[in-house]
XYZ file of C-alpha atoms in Angstrom:
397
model
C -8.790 -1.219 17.885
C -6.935 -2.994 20.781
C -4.564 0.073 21.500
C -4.289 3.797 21.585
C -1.371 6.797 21.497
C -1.219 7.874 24.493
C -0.059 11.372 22.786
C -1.067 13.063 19.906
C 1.087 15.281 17.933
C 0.734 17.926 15.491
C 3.265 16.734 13.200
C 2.664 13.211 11.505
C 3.527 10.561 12.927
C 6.265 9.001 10.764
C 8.437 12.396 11.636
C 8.958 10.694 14.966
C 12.180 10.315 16.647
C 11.814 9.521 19.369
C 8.966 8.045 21.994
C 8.061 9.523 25.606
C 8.939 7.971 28.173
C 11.652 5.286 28.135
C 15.374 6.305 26.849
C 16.185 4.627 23.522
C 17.115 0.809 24.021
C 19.445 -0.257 20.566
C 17.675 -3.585 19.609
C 20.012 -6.044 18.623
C 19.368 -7.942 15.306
C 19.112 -11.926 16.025
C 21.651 -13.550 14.131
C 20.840 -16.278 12.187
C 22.000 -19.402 13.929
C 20.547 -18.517 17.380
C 17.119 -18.178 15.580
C 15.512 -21.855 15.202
C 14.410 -23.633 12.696
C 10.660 -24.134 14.664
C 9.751 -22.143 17.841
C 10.555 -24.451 20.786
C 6.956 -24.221 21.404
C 3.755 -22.563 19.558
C 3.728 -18.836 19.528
C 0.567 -16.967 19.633
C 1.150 -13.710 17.133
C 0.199 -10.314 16.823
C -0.361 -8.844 13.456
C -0.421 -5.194 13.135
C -2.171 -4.419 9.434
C -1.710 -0.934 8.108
C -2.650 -1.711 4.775
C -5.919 -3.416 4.215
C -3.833 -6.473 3.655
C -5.188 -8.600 5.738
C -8.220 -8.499 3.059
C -5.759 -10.376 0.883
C -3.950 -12.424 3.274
C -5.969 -13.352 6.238
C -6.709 -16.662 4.479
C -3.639 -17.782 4.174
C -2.512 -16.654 7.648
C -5.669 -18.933 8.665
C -4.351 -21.938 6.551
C -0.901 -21.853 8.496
C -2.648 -21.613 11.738
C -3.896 -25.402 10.771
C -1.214 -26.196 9.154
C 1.545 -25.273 11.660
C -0.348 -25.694 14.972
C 3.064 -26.520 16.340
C 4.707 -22.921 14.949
C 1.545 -21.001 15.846
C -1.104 -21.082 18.335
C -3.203 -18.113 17.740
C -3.088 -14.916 15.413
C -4.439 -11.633 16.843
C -4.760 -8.781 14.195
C -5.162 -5.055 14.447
C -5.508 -2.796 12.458
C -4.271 0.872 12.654
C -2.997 4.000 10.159
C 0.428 3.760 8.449
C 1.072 7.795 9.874
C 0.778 6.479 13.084
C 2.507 2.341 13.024
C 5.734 3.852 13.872
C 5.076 5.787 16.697
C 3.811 2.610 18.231
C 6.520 0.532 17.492
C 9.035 2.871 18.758
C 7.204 3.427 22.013
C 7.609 -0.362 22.324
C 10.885 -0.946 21.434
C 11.375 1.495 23.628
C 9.856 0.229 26.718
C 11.564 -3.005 25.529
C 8.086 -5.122 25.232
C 7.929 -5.752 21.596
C 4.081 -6.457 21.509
C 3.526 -5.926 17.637
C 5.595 -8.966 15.902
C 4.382 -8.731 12.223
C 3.285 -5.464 10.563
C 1.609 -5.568 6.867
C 2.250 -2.038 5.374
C 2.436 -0.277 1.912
C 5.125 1.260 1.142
C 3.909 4.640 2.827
C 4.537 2.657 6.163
C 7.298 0.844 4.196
C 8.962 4.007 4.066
C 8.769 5.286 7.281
C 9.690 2.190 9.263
C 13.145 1.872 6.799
C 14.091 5.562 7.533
C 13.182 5.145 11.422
C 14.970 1.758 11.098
C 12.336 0.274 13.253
C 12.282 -3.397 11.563
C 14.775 -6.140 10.960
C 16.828 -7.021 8.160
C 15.384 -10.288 6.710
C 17.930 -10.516 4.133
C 20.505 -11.641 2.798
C 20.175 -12.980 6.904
C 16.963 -15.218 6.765
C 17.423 -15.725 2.937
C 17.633 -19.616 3.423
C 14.453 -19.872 5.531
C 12.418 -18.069 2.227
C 12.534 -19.036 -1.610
C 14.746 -17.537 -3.660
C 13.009 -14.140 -5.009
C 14.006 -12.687 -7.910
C 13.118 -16.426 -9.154
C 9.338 -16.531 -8.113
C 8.224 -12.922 -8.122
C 6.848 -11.212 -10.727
C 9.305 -9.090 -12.736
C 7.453 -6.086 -11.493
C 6.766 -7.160 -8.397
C 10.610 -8.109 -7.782
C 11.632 -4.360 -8.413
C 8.758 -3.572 -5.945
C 11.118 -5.586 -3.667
C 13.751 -3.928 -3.965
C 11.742 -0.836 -2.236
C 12.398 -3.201 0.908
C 16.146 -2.377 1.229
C 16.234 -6.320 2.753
C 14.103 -5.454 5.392
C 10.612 -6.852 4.445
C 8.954 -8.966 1.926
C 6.852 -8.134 -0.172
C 3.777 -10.655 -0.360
C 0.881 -8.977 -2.627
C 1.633 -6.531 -5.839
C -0.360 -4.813 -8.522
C -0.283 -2.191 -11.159
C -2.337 0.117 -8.963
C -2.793 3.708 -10.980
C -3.299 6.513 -11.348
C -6.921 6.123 -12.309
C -9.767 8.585 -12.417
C -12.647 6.861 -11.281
C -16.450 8.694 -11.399
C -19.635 8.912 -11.325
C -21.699 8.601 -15.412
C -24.708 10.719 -14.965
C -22.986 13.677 -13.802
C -19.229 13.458 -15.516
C -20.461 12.357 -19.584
C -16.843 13.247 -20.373
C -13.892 12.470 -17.886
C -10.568 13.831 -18.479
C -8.096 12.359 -20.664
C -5.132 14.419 -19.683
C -3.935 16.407 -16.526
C -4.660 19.650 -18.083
C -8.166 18.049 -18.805
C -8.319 17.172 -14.864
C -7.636 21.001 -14.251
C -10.547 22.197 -16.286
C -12.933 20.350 -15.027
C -12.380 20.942 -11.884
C -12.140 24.546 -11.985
C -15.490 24.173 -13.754
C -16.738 22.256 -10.892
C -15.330 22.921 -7.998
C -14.705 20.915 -4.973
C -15.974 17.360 -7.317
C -12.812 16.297 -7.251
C -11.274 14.839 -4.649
C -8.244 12.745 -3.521
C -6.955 11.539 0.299
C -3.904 12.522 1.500
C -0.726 10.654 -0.087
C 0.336 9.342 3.385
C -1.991 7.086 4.052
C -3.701 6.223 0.618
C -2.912 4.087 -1.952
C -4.557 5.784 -4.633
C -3.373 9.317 -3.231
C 0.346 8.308 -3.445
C -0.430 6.795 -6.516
C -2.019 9.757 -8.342
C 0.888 11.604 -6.762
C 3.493 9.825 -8.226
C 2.045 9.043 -11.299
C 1.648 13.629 -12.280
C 5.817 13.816 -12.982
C 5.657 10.872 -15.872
C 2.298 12.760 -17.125
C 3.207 16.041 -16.770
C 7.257 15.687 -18.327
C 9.284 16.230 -14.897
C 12.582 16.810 -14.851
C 13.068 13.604 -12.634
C 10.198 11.185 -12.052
C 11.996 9.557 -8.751
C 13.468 13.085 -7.208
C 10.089 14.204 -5.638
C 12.563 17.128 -4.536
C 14.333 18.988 -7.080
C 13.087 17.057 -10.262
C 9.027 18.023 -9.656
C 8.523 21.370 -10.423
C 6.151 20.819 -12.829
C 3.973 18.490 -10.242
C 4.017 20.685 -7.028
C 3.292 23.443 -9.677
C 0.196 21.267 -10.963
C -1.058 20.315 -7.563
C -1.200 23.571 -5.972
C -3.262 25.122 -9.059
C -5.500 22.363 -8.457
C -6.504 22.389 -5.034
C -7.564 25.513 -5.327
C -10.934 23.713 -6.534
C -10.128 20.816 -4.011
C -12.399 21.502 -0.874
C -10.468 19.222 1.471
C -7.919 15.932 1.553
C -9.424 12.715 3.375
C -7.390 11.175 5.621
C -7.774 7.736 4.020
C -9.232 6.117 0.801
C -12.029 4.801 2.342
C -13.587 7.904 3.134
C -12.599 9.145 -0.577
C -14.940 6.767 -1.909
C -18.072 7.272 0.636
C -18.036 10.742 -0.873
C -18.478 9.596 -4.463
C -20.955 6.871 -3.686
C -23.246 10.302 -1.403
C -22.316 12.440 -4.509
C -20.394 15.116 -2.754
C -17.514 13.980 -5.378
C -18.240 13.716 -8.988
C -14.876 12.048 -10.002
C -11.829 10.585 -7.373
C -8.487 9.277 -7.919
C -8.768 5.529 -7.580
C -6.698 2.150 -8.567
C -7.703 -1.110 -10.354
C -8.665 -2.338 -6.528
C -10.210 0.567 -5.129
C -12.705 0.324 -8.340
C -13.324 -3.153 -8.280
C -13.661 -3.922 -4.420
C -15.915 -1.072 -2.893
C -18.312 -2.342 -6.257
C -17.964 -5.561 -5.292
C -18.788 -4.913 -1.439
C -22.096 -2.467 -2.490
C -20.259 0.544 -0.685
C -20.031 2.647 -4.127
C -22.662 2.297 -7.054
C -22.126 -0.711 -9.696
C -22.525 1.877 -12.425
C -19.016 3.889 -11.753
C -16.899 4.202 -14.693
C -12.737 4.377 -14.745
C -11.279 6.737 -17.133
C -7.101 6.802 -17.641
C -5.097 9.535 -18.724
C -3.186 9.236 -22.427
C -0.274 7.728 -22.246
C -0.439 7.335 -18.658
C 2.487 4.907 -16.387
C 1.224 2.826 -14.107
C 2.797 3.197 -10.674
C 2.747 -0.088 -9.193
C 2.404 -0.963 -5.535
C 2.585 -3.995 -2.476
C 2.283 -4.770 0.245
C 5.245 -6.122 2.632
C 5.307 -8.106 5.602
C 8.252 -6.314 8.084
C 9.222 -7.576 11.199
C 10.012 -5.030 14.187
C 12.697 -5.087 15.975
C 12.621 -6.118 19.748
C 10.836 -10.016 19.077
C 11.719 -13.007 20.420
C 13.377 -15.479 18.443
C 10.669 -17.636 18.134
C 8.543 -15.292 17.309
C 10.766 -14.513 14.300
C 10.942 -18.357 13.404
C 7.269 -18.685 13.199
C 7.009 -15.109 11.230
C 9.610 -16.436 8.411
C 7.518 -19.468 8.284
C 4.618 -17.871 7.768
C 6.413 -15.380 4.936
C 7.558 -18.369 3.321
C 4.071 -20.168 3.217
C 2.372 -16.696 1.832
C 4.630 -16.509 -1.202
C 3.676 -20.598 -2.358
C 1.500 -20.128 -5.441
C -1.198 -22.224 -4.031
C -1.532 -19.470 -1.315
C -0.568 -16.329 -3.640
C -4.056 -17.125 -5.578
C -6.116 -15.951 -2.536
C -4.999 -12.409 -2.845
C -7.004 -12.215 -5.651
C -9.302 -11.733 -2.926
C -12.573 -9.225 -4.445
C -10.134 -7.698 -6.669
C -9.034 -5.389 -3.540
C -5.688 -5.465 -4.898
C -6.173 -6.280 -8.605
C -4.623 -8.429 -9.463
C -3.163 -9.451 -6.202
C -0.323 -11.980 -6.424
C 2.882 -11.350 -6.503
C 4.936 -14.470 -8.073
C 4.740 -16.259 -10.749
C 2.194 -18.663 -12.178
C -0.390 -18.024 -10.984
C -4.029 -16.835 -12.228
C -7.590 -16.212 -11.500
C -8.853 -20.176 -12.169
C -6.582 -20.570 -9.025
C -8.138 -18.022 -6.773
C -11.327 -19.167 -4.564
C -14.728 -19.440 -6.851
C -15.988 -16.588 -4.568
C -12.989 -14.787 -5.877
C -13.145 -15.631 -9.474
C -16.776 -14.511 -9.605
C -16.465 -11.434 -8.115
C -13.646 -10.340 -10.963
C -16.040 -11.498 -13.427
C -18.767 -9.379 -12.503
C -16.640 -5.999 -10.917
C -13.822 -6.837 -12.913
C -13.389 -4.547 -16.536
C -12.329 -6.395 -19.376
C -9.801 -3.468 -20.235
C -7.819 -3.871 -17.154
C -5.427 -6.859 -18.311
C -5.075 -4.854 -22.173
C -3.687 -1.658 -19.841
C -1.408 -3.930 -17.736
C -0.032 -5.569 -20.729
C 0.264 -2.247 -22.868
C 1.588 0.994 -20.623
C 4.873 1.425 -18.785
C 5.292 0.402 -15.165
C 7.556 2.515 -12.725
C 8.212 1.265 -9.551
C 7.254 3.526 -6.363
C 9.632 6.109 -4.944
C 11.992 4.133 -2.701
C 11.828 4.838 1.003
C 13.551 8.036 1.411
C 12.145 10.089 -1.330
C 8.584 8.484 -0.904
C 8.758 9.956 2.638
C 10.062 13.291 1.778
C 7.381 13.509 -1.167
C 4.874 12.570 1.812
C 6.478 15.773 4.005
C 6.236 18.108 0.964
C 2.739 17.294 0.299
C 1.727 17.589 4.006
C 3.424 21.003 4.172
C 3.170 22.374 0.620
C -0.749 20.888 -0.394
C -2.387 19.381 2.055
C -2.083 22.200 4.709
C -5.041 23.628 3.814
């Protein structure tokens, strides 16, 4: 990783407010017509990826680069947590040396960067520089957009969960409901196992998946409309030995076998099968009359670049959304199934790509998508105060 915090905190790091060091410098947003149509010359561009998206994407970021040699030289990408992407843009923007130009996020980042206001509005502003949206995404993945509040764009989408995902030989059964999912693990405790909402997709997903399971009062007011949820979540972790910080590490433990059973997604099933980290022979159970919660990722743009640099990162928005480069998300079903507009489908996607979904892939997937509900994510504000809750109310243990 090509950069550190110089501080570390006890609080997480989207509760920032402010950055040591330099005061606060207000960063103007560019207005349209002193941004150019091409950079006056090539710009070389730092990616910041807090999603995993560059698993999707950095294919057709490397297809611009030889495309658009005059818009952009060179791409250099990071990666780094989404708890801890705002801190580091706001002790840029503070020092006034906007070093990260392009950050891929989830919407747990998403979140965070909206209520720090960290990131540029892109539209209605840039609007004319991208196609129009509502008209190529996805129906599901335009309502994802909306999550953006006009200030990213969303470039991958799926119907990501909640999903239980586990291991045959030791779970014969899995749960079918939530008060199934209690049993079991009361019966076996510390098998079950989930990473911390913040920074997991199929933590936040599992999260806000309980309310529509479990009959909240409000599905969307994480607040004052989840009693029954925080109820359900603090009876189970008493047989939850601990919260991984990230998804990844989630998954190591059921592939060693110190989880029986994990909260997972359509991606985080197929991919780690596809890439040998957890056993071919994992099974995905869903709960009855389970919603799916659906999910992207967005490209955002912080505040602070040059204009050029925000030229060549429309460009490069724009040429991520054609269809032609929307098939590569497909990717090894990381983000199953990946694209986010319309029209397009696996015979598109790269034969490495297609023949990884037919192998990992499970035939029931597409019958789910097409048959259960979809409800969008909680929009920024709620999403991060869901986050705080959890952190405070769950996870402190």
């Amino acid at each position: 990783m090509r950069w550190t915090m110089k501080l570390r905190l006890v609080i997480p790091a989207f509760l920032l407010v402010t950055a040591c060091g330099a005061p606060e410098v207000p960063q103007a947003q560019d207005a349209p017509s002193s941004v150019p149509d091409k950079p006056s010359k090539p710009v070389e561009l730092n990616v910041l990826d807090v999603a995993g998206n560059l698993q999707l994407t950095q294919g057709m970021i490397d297809d611009f680069v030889k495309a658009h040699p005059d818009v952009v030289s060179k791409v250099n990408a990071t990666k780094a947590t989404a708890p801890d992407m705002p801190g580091k843009l706001k002790a840029e923007q503070n020092s006034g040396t906007s070093q990260t130009h392009l950050v891929l996020t989830g919407t747990d980042g998403l979140a965070s960067v909206i209520e720090q206001k960290l990131v540029h509005t892109v539209l209605p502003e840039y609007s004319a520089r991208l196609p129009k949206l509502e008209d190529v995404y996805l129906p599901s993945a335009n309502e994802m957009q909306k999550l953006a509040q006009n200030q990213g764009i969303a470039i991958t989408y799926y119907p990501a969960g909640p999903l239980l995902e586990y291991d045959p030989a030791k779970v014969p059964t899995p749960p079918s409901s939530p008060a199934e999912l209690l049993e079991w693990a009361k019966a076996h405790p510390g098998k079950f196992q989930y990473a911390r909402p913040a920074n997991s997709g199929p933590g936040r997903t599992f999260l806000m998946g309980l309310p529509y399971l479990l009959g909240d009062k409000d599905p969307k007011d994480p607040e004052n409309g989840w009693d029954k949820t925080w109820a359900y979540l603090k009876e189970l972790g008493q047989y939850v030995d601990n919260y991984p910080g990230g998804t990844t590490d989630v998954m190591k433990n059921l592939a060693n076998g110190t989880s029986w059973m994990v909260a997972s997604t359509t991606g985080w099933d197929i991919n780690p099968r596809v890439l040998g980290s957890v056993p071919e022979g994992m099974k995905i159970a869903t709960f009855k009359d389970f919603h799916w919660v659906t999910d992207a990722h967005y490209a955002v743009i912080p505040k602070g670049v040059s204009a050029d640099v925000l030229s060549a990162n429309l460009a490069l928005i724009k040429f991520m959304l054609e269809p032609r480069q929307q098939a590569k998300a497909y990717d090894k079903g990381y983000f199953y199934p990946g694209p986010a507009v319309k029209g397009v489908t696996l015979d598109m996607a790269p034969k490495e790509s297609q023949e990884a979904i037919a192998k990992f892939g499970r035939a029931e997937y597409d019958r789910l998508i097409e048959e259960n509900p979809k409800e969008q994510s909680l929009p920024a504000t709620a999403q991060v105060k869901a986050f705080q809750r959890w952190d405070r109310e769950i996870g402190k243990k």
